[in-house]
mmCIF file of C-alpha atoms in Angstrom:
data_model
loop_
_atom_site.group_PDB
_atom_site.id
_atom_site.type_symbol
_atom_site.label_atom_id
_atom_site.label_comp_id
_atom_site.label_asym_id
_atom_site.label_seq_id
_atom_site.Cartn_x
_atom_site.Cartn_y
_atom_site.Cartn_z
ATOM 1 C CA UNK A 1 -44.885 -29.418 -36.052
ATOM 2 C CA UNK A 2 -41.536 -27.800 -35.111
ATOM 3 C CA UNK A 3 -39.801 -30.320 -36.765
ATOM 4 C CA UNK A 4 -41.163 -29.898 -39.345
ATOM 5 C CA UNK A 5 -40.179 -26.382 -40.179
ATOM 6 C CA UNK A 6 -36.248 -26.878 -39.099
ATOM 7 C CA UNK A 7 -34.746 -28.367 -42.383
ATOM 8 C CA UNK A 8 -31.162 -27.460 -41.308
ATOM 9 C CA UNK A 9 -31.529 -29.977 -38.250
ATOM 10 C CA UNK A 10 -28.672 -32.563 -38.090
ATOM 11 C CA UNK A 11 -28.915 -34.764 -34.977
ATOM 12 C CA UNK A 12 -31.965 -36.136 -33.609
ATOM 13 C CA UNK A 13 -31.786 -38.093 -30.116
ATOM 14 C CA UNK A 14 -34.527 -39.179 -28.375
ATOM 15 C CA UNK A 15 -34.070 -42.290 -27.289
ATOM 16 C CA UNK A 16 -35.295 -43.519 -23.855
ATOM 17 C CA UNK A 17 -38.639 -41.690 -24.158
ATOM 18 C CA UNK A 18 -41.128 -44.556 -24.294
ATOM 19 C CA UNK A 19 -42.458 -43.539 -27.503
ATOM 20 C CA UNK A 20 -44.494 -46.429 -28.952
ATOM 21 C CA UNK A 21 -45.791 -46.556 -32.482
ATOM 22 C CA UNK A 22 -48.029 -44.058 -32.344
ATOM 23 C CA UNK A 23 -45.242 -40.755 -30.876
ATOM 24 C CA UNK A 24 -42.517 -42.648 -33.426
ATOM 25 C CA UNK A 25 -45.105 -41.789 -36.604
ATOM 26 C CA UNK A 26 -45.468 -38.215 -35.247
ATOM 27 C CA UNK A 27 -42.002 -37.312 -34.970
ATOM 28 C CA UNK A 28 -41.371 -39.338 -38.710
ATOM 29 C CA UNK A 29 -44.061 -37.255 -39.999
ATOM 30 C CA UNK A 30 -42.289 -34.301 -38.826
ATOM 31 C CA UNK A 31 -38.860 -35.124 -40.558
ATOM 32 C CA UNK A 32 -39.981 -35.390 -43.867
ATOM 33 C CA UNK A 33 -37.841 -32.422 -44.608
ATOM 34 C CA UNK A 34 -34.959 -33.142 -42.518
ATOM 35 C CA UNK A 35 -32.951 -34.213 -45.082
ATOM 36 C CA UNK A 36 -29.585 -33.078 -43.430
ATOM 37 C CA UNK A 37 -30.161 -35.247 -40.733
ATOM 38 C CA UNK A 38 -26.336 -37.218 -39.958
ATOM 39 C CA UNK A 39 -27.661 -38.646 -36.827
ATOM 40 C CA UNK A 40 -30.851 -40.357 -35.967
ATOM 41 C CA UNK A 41 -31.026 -41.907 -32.335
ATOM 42 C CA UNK A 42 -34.647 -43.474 -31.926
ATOM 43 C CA UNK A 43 -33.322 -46.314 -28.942
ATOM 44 C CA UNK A 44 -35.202 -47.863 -27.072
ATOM 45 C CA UNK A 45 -39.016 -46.452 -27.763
ATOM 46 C CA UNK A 46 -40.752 -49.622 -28.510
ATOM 47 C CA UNK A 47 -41.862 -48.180 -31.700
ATOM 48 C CA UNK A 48 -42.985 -51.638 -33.301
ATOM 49 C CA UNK A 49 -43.288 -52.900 -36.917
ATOM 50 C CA UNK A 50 -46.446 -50.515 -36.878
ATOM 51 C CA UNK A 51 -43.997 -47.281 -36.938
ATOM 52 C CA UNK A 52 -41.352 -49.043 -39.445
ATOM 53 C CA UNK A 53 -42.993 -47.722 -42.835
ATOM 54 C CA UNK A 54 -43.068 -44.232 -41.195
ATOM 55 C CA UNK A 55 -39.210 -44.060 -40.483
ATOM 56 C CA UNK A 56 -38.267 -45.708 -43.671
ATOM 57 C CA UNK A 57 -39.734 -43.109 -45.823
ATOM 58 C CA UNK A 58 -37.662 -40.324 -43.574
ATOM 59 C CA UNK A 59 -34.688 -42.475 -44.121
ATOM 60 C CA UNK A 60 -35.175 -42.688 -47.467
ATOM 61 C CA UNK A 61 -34.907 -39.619 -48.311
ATOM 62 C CA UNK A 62 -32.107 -38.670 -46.509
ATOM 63 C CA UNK A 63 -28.778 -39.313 -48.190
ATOM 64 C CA UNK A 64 -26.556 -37.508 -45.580
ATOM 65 C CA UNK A 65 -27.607 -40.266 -42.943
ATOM 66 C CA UNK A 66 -24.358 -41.646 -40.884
ATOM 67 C CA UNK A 67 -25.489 -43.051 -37.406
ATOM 68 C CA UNK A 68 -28.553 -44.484 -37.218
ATOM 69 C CA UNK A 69 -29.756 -45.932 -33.749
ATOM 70 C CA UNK A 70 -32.844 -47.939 -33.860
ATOM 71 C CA UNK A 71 -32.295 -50.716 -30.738
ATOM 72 C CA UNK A 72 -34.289 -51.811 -28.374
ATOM 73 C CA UNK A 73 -37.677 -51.090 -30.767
ATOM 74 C CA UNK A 74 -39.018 -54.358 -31.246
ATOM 75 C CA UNK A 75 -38.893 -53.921 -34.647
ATOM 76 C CA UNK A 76 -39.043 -58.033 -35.974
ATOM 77 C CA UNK A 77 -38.265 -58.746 -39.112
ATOM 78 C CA UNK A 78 -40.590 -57.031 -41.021
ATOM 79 C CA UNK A 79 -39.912 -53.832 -39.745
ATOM 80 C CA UNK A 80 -36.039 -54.322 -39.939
ATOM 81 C CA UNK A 81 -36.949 -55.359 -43.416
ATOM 82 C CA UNK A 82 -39.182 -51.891 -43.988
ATOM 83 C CA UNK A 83 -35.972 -49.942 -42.451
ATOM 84 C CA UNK A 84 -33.144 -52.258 -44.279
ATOM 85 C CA UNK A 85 -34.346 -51.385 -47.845
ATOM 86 C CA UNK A 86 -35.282 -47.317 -47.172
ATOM 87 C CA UNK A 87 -31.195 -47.370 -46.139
ATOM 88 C CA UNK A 88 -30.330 -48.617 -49.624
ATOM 89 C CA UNK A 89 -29.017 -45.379 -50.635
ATOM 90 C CA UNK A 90 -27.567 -44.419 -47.922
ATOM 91 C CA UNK A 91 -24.274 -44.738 -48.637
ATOM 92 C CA UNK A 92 -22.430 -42.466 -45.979
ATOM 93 C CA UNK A 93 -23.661 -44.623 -42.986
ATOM 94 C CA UNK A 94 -20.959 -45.358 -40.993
ATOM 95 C CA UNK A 95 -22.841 -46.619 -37.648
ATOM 96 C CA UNK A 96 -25.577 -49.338 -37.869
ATOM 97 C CA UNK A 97 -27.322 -50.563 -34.164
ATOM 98 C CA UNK A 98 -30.532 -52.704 -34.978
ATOM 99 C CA UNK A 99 -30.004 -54.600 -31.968
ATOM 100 C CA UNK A 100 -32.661 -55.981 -29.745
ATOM 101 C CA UNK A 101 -35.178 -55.988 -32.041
ATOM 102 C CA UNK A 102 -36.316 -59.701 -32.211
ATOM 103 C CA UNK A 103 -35.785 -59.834 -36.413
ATOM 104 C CA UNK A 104 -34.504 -62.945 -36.224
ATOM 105 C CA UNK A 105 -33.089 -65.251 -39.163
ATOM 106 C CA UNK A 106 -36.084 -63.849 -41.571
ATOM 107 C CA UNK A 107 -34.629 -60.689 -42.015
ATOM 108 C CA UNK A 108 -30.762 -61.511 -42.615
ATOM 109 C CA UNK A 109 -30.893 -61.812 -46.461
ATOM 110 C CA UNK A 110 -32.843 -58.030 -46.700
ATOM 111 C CA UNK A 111 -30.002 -56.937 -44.026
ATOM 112 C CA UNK A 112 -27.443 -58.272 -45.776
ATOM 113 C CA UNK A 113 -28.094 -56.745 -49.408
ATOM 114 C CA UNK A 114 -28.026 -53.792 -47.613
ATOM 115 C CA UNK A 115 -24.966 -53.987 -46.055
ATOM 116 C CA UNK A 116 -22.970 -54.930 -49.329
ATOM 117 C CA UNK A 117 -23.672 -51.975 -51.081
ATOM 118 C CA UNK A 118 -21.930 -49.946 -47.966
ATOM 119 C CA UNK A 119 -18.530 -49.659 -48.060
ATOM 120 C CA UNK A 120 -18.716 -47.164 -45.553
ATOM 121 C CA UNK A 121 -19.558 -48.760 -42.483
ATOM 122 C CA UNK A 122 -17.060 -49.064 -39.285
ATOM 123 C CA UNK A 123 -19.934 -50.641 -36.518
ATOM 124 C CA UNK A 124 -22.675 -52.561 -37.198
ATOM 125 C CA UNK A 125 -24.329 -53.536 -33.909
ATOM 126 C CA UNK A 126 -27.257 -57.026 -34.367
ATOM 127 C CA UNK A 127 -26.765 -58.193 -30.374
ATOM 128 C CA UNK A 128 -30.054 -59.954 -29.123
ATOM 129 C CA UNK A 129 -31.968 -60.694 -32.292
ATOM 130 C CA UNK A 130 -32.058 -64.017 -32.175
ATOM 131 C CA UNK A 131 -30.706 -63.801 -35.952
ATOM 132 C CA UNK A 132 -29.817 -68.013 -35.287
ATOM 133 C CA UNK A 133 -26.340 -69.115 -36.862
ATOM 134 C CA UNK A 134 -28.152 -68.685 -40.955
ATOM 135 C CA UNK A 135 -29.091 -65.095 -40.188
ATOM 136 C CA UNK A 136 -25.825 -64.413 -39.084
ATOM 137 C CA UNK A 137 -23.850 -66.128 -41.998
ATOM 138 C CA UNK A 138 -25.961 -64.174 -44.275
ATOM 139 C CA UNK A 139 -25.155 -60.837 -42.779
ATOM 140 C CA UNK A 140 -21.699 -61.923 -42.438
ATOM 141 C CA UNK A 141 -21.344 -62.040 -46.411
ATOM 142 C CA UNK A 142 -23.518 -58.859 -46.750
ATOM 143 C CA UNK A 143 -20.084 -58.082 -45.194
ATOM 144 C CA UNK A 144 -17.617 -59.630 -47.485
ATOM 145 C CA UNK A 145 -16.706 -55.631 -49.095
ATOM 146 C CA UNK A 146 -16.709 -53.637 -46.142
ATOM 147 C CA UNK A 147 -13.228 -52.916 -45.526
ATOM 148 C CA UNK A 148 -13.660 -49.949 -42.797
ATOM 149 C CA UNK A 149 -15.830 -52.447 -40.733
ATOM 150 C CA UNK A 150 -13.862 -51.847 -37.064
ATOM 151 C CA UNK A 151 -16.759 -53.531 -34.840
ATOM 152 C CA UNK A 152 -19.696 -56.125 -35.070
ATOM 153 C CA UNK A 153 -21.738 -57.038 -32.467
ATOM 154 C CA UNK A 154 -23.117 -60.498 -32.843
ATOM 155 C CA UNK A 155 -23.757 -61.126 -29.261
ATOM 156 C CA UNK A 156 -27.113 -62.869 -27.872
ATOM 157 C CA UNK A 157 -28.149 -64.640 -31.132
ATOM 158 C CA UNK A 158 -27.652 -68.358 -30.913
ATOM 159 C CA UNK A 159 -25.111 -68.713 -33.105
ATOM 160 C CA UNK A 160 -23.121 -71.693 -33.048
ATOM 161 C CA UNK A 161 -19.422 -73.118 -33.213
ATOM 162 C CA UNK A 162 -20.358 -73.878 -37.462
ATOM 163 C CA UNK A 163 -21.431 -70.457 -38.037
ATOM 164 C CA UNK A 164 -18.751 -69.099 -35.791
ATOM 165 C CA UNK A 165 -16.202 -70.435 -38.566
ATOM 166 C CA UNK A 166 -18.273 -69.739 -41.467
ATOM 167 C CA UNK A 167 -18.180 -66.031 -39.769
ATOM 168 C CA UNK A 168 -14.737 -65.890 -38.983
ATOM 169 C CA UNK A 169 -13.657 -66.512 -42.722
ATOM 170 C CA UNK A 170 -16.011 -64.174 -44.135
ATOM 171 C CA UNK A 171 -14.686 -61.453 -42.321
ATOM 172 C CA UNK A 172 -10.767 -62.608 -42.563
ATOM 173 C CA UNK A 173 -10.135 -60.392 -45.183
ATOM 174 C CA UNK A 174 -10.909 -57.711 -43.503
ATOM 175 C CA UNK A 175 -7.914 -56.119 -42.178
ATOM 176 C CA UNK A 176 -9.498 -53.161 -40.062
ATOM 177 C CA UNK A 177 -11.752 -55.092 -38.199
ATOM 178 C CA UNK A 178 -11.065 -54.543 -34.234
ATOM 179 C CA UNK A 179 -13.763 -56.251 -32.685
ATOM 180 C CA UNK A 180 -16.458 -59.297 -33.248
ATOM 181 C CA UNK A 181 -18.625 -60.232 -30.658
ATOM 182 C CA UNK A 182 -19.715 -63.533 -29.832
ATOM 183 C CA UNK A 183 -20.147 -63.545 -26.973
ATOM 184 C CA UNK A 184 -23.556 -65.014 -25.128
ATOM 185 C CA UNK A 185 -23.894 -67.059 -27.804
ATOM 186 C CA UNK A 186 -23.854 -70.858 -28.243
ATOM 187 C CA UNK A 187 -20.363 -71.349 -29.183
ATOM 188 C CA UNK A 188 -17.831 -73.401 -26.568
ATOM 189 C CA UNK A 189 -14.872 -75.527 -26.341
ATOM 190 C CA UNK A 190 -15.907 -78.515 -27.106
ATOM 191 C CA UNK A 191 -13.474 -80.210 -24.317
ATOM 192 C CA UNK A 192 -15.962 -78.030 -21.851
ATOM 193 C CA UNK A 193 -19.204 -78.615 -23.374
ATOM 194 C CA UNK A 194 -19.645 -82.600 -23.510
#
């Protein structure tokens, strides 16, 4: 309820607070106002799929959106799909972190149309999703435009050497990118892996 009532808020952390579905609808249901929220920071709750419609609609409607944390939710790919098309609009994102989420490889194409309609984005952080080396690719090319992209996080996700290359040409275009990261991920010299 207090949420509710403060339309001016702008930053919303609180991650780290066991949540679950259930407290992640509640405090959803009381941002459907907050529509100058710049900062959303909902890590590490275990909020599920089951919350996912909930905290698209808030994202939805808020085009002022620029860091969203969601990691560590165990989202899977139908609730990184719910969250991936309510950020459509959202156009000033700059800061993306789905990671550890389990969304795996089913999600990459929803992620990816996403991400090429943002030419905003600097860090997009997919670490432990087990997105396979086709999940990545996709997202990779959902890349192709973003020329402020500084940092992705590919880390944890059974990608291999293939998709490492496919990646790696994707993104050389982009001139502003700082950091990718690989690593944990099945991708080795080949002299060191026979």
């Amino acid at each position: 309820a207090v949420l509710s009532h403060n339309i001016n808020l702008q930053e919303l952390y609180i991650a780290n607070n066991n949540l679950q579905a259930a407290g992640a609808i509640k405090i959803a249901n009381g941002l459907e106002n907050a529509s100058n929220l710049t900062v959303i920071d909902l890590s590490n709750n275990n909020i599920s799929e089951e919350a996912a419609d909930d905290i698209a609609a808030v994202l939805s409607h808020n085009n002022k959106l620029q860091k969203l944390y969601l990691w560590g939710n165990n989202l899977k790919a139908a609730g990184a799909i719910k969250i991936g098309k309510s950020l459509e609009n959202a156009s000033n994102l700059t800061v993306i972190d789905l990671s550890n989420n389990n969304i795996s490889e089913e999600a990459a194409d929803d992620i990816a149309a996403v991400l090429s309609h943002n030419n905003n984005l600097q860090k997009l952080y997919l670490w432990g999703n087990n997105l396979q080396a086709s999940g990545a690719i996709k997202i990779a090319k959902g890349l192709e435009n973003a020329s402020n992209l500084t940092e992705i996080d590919f880390s944890n996700n059974n990608i291999n050497e293939e998709a490492a290359v496919d990646i790696a040409a994707v993104l050389s275009h982009n001139i502003n990118l700082q950091q990718l990261d690989l690593a944990n991920t099945l991708i080795c010299d080949k002299s060191l892996c026979q």
